[in-house]
Coordinates of C-alpha atoms in Angstrom, one line a residue:
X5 CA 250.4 49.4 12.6
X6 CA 248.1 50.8 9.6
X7 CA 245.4 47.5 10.5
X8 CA 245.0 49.3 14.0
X9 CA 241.0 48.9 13.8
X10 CA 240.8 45.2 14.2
X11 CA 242.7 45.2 17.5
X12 CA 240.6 48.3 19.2
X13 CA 237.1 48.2 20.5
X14 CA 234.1 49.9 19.5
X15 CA 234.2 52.4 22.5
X16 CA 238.2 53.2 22.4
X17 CA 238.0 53.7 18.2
X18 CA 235.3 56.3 19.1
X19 CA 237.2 58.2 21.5
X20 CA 240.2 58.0 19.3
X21 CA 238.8 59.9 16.6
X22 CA 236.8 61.9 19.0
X23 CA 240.1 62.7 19.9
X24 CA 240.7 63.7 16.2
X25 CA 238.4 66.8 16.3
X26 CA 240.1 68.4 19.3
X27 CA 242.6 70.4 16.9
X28 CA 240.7 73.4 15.9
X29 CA 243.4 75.7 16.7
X30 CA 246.2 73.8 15.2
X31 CA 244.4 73.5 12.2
X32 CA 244.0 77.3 11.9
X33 CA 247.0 78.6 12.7
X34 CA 248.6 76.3 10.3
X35 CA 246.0 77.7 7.5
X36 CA 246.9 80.7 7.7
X37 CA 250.0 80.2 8.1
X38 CA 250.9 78.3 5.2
X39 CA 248.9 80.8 3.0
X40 CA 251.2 83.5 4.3
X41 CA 254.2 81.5 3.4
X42 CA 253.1 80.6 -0.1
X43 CA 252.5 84.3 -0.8
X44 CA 255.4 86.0 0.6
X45 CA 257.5 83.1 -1.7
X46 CA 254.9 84.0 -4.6
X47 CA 255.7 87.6 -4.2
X48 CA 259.5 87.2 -3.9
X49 CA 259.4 85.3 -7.1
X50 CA 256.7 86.3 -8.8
X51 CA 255.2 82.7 -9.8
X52 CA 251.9 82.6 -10.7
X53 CA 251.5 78.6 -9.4
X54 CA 252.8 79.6 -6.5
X55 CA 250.0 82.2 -5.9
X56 CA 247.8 79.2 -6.9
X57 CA 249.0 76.9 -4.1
X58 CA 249.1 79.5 -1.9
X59 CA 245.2 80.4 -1.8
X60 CA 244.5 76.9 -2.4
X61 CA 246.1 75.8 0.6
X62 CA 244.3 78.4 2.6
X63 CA 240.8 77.6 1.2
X64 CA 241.7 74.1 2.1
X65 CA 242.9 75.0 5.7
X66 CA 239.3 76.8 6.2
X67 CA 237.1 74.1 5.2
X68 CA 239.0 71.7 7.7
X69 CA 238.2 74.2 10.2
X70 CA 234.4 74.1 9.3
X71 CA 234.5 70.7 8.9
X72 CA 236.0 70.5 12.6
X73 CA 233.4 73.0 14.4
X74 CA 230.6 70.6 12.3
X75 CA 231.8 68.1 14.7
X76 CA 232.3 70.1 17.8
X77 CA 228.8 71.4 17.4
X78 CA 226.4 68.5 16.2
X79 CA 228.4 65.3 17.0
X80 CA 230.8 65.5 19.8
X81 CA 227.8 65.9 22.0
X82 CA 226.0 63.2 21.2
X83 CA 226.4 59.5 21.7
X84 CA 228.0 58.0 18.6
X85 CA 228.5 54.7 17.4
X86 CA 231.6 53.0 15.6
X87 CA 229.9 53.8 11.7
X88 CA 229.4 57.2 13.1
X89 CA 232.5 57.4 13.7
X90 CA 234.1 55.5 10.9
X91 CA 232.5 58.3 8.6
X92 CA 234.0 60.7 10.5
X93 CA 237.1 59.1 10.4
X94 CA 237.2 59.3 6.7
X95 CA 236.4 63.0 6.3
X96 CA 239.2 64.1 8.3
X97 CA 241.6 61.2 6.3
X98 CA 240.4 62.9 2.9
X99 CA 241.2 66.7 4.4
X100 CA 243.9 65.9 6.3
X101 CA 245.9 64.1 2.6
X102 CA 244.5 66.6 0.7
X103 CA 246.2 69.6 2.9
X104 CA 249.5 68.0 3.5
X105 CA 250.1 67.0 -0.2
X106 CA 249.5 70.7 -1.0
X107 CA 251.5 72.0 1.3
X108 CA 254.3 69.5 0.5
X109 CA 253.8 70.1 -3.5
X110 CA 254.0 74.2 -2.8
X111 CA 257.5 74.1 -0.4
X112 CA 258.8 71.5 -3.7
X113 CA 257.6 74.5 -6.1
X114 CA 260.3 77.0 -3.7
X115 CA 262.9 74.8 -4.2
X116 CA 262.6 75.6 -8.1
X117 CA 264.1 79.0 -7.1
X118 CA 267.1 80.2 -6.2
X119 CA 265.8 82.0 -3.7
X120 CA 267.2 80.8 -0.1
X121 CA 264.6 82.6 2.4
X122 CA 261.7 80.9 0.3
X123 CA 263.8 77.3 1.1
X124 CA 264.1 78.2 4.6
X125 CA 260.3 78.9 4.9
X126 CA 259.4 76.3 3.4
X127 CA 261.7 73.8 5.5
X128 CA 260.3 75.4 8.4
X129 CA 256.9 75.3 7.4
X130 CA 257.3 71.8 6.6
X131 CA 258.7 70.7 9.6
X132 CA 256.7 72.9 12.4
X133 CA 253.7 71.5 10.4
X134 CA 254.7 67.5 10.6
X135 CA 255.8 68.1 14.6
X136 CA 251.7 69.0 15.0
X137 CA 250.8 66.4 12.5
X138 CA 252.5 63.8 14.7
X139 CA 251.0 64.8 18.3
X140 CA 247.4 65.2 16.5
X141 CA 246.7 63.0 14.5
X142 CA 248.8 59.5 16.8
X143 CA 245.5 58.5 17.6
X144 CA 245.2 56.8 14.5
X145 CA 248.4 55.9 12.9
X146 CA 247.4 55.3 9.1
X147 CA 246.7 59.3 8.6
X148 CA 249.3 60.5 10.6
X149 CA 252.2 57.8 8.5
X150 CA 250.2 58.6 5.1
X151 CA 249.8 62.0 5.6
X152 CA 253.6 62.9 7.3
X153 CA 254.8 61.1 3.7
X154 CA 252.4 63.4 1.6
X155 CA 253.7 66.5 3.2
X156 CA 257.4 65.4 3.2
X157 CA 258.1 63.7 0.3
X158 CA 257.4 66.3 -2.0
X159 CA 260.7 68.6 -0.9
X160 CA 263.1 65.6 -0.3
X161 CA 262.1 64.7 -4.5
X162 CA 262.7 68.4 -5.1
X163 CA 265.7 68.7 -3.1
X164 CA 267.2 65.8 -4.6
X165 CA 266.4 66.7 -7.9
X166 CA 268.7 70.2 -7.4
X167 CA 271.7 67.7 -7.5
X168 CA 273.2 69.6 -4.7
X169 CA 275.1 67.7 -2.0
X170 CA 273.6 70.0 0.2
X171 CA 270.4 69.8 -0.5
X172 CA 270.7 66.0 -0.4
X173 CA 271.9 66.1 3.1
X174 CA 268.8 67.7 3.9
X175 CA 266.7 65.5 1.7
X176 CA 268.6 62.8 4.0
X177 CA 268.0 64.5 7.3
X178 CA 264.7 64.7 6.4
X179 CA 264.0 61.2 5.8
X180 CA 265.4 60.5 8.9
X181 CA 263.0 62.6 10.6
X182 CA 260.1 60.9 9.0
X183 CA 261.6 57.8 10.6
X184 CA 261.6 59.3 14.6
X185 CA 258.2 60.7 13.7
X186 CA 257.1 57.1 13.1
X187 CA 258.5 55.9 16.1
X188 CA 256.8 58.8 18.1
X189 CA 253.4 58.0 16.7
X190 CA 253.7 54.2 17.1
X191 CA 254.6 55.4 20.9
X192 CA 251.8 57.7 21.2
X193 CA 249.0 55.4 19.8
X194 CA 250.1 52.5 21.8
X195 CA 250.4 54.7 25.2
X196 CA 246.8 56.1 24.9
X197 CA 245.3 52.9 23.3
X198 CA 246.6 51.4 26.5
X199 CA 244.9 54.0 28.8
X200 CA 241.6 53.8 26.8
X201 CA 241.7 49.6 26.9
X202 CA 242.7 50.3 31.1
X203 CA 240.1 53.1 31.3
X204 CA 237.5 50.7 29.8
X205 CA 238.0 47.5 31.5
X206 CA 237.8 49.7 34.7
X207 CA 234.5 50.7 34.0
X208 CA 233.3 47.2 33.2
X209 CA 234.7 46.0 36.7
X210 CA 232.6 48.2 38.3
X211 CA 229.2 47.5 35.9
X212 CA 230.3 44.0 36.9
X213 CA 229.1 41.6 39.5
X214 CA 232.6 39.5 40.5
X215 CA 230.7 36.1 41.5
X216 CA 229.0 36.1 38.3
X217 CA 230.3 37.9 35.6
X218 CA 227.1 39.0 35.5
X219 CA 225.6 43.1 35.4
X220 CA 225.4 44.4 38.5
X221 CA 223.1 47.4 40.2
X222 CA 225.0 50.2 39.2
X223 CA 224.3 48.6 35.5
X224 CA 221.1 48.2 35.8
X225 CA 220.2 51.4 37.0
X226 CA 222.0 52.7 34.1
X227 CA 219.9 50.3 32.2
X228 CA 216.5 51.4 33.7
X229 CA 217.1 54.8 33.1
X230 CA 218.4 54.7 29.4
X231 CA 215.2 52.2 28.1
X232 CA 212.9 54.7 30.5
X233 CA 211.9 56.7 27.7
X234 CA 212.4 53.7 24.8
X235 CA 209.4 53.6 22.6
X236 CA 208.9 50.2 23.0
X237 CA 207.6 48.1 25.9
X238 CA 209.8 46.6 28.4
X239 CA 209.8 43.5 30.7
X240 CA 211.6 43.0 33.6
X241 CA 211.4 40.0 35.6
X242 CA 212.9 39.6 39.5
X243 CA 213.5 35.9 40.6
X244 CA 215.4 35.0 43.7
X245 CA 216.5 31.1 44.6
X246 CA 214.0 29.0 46.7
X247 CA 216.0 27.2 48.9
X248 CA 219.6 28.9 48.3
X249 CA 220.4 29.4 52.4
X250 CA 220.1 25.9 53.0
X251 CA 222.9 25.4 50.4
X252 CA 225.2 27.7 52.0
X253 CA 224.2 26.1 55.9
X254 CA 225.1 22.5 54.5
X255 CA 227.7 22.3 51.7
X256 CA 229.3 25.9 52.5
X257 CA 229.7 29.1 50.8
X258 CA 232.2 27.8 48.2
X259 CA 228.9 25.7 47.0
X260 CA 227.2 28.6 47.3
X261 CA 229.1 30.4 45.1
X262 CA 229.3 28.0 42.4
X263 CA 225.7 28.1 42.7
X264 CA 225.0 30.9 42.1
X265 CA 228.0 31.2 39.0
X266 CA 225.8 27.9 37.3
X267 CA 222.6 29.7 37.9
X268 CA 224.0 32.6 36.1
X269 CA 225.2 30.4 33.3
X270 CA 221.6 28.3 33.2
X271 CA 219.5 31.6 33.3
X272 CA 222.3 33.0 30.8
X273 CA 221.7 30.5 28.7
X274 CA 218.0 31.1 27.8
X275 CA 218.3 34.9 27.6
X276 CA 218.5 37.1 24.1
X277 CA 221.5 38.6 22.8
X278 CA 220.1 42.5 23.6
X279 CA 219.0 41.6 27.4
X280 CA 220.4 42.3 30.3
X281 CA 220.5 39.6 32.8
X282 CA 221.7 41.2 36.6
X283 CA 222.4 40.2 40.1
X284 CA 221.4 42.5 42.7
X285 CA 223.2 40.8 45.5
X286 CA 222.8 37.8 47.1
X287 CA 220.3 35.4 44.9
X288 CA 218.5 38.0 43.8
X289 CA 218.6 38.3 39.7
X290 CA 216.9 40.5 37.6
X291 CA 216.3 40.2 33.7
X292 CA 215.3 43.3 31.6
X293 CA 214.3 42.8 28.4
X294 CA 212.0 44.9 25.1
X295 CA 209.2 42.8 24.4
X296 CA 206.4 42.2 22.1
X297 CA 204.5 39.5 24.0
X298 CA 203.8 37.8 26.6
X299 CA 206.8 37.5 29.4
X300 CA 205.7 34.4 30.6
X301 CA 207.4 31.7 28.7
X302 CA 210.9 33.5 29.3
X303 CA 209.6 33.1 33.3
X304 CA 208.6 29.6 33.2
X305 CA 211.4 28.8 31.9
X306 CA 213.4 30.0 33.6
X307 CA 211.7 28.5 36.8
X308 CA 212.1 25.0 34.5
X309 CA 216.0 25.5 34.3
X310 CA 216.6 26.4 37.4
X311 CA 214.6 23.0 39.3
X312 CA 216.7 20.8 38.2
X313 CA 219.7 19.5 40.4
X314 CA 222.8 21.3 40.6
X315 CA 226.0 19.4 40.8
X316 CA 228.3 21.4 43.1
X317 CA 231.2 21.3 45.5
X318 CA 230.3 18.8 48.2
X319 CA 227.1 17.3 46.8
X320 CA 224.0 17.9 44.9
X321 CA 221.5 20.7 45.5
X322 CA 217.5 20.9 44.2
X323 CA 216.6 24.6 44.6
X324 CA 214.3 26.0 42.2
X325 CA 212.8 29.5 41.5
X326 CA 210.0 32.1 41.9
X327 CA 209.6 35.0 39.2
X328 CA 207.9 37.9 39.5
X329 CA 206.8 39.7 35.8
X330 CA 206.3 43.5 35.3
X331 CA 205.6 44.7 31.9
X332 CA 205.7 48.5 31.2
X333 CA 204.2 50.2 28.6
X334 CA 205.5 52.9 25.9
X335 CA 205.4 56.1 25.9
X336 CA 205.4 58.0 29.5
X337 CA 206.0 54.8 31.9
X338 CA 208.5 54.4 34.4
X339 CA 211.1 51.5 34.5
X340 CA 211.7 51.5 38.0
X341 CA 207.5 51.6 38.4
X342 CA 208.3 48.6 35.8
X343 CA 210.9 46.9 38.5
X344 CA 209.3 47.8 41.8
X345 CA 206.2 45.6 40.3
X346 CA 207.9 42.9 39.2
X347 CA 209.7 42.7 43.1
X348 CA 206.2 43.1 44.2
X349 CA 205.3 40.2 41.9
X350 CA 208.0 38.2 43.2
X351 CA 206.9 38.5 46.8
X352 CA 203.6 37.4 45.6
X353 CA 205.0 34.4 43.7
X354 CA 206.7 33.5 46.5
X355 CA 203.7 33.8 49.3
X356 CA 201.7 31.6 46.8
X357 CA 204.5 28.5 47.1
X358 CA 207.8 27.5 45.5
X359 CA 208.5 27.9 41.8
X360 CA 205.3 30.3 41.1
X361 CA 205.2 32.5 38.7
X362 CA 203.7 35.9 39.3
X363 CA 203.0 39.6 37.8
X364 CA 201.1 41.7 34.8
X365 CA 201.4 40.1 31.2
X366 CA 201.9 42.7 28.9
X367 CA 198.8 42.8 27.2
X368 CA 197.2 43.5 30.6
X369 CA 200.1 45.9 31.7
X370 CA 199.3 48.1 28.4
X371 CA 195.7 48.2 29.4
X372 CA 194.3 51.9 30.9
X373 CA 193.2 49.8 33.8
X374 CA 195.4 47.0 35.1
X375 CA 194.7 44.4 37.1
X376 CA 196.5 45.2 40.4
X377 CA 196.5 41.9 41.9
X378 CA 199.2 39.0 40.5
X379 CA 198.5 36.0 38.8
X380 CA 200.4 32.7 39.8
X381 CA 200.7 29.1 37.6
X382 CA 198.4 27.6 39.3
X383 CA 195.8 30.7 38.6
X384 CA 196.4 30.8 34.6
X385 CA 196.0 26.8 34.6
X386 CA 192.4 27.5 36.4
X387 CA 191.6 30.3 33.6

């Protein structure tokens, strides 16, 4: 259960130590409690180390809160991404060891007393501390295990060490409290690790077109309007099918279908690891993409893959393409402008014959001036 990170995603391991820095309160009150403990035991027996653990312990209990508004107030509203959170992670791991083993060594340093209301404070303090500990810190099981053992450990050493039977039924009792509390985190990580994974593959289904496995609108939208004010250039090229209806009138919609899956594989196939490759509906596709250069060679081939036959329930099928190419410049453009030319494009492509190519390259598209009219195959053979 410590090796949780390898079995959790990116997106659920940051909200699980998002969830992390929701414990302002907690960690206050238990400050300042624990540095009221530690000094009413250090004034009732007069030990100076006491006094030392006590302040310590209080000076640590602040810094975790101010470490915990740092978050709340320059990183929980931003996006963050899994070393973000990793470092994150580690802060709170460092403060949240560092605390408990205090607080465990300063109830141990009561027990050195014959002094019973210092025991009993500290066994509550102990134990109202690790009930907290266990609900706040499940999300990720290595801190709250390590740290429950840091805080506890120290007074079932010391209360063994009284060689007292009754302080070793306590020591007992207390190890068998550490052992429900590692039951309850196991139960509480997996229940909202659960919830997260079902959370998260819900949102996926509905970024996700079912036919293809492909984005869908709602994710490209999302798209267009996160790259909108990118600093670099983007591309975005529509294509629909040439002859896809015929497909469905002879061979069915089952061999439409798989069409359409294969073209999603084919297209798939010849697009880069950060682009985003959509159906809109129907056999209409759209791929967005940053680019440098010219958009063209993604386009033609693209129109290349796409012409030859297609093996599919019932018989072959020859369909081919048309692409239309928008290219939008950085800063100040509009990605949807960016779309709304490339589906002008493909309407252009597609008035000029089957398996054209048509739109702005993006040298022209950066220009202060381009040219509104698109430019097909058989133009830029001409040129």
């Amino acid at each position: 259960m410590l090796r949780t990170r390898r079995h959790e995603s990116d997106r659920a391991y940051v909200a699980l130590v998002d969830l992390l820095y929701t414990s302002l309160k907690t960690v206050s009150v238990i400050a300042l409690a624990s540095g009221a403990v530690g000094a009413l035991v250090a004034s009732r027996t007069g030990d100076t180390w006491m006094w030392v653990l006590a302040v310590l312990a209080t000076t640590l209990g602040v810094l975790r809160c101010a470490k915990i508004l740092a978050y709340d107030l320059k990183v929980r509203p931003t996006p963050k991404t899994a070393a973000v959170a990793a470092r994150w992670e580690r802060w709170y791991e460092i403060g949240s060891y560092v605390f408990a083993g205090t607080l465990g060594i300063m109830v141990a340093r009561a027990l050195a007393f014959d002094d019973a209301f210092g025991h009993m404070l500290g066994v509550g303090m102990i134990m109202c501390y690790a009930s907290g500990l266990a609900a706040r810190t499940s999300v990720r099981p290595r801190i709250a295990l390590v740290t429950g053992a840091l805080l506890l450990a120290p007074f079932v050493v010391a209360a063994l060490a009284r060689l007292d039977p009754y302080y070793a039924a306590a020591a007992a009792l207390i190890g068998f409290y550490f052992l429900s509390y590692i039951e309850f985190v196991r139960f509480v990580y997996g229940t909202l690790r659960t919830s997260l994974d079902n959370r998260h593959a819900l949102e996926r289904l509905t970024r996700t077109d079912p036919l293809t496995g492909l984005a869908n609108r709602l994710a490209l939208d999302e798209a267009l309007a996160a790259r909108g004010g990118d600093a670099g250039p983007l591309c975005v090229l529509c294509f629909d099918l040439d002859r896809f209806k015929p497909v469905n009138d002879t061979l069915g919609h089952a061999a439409g279908d798989e069409l359409l899956r294969q073209v999603a594989a084919r297209v798939g196939a010849l697009v880069g690891p950060h682009d985003l490759l959509a159906r809109l509906g129907g056999d209409e596709f759209v791929v967005v993409r940053r680019c440098d250069g010219d958009a063209r060679p993604l386009a033609e081939a693209i129109v290349a893959a796409l012409a030859r036959p297609f093996v599919l329930p019932g018989g072959r099928a020859e369909i081919g393409a048309s692409v239309g190419i928008a290219a939008m410049p950085a800063p100040g453009a509009s990605a949807r402008d960016a779309l709304a030319q490339a589906d002008a494009a493909l309407y252009a492509a597609k008035a000029a014959g089957r398996g054209r190519v048509a739109g702005w390259p993006l040298e022209i598209a950066g220009r202060d001036d381009p040219s509104p009219a698109p430019r097909t195959l058989a133009d830029r053979s001409a040129a």
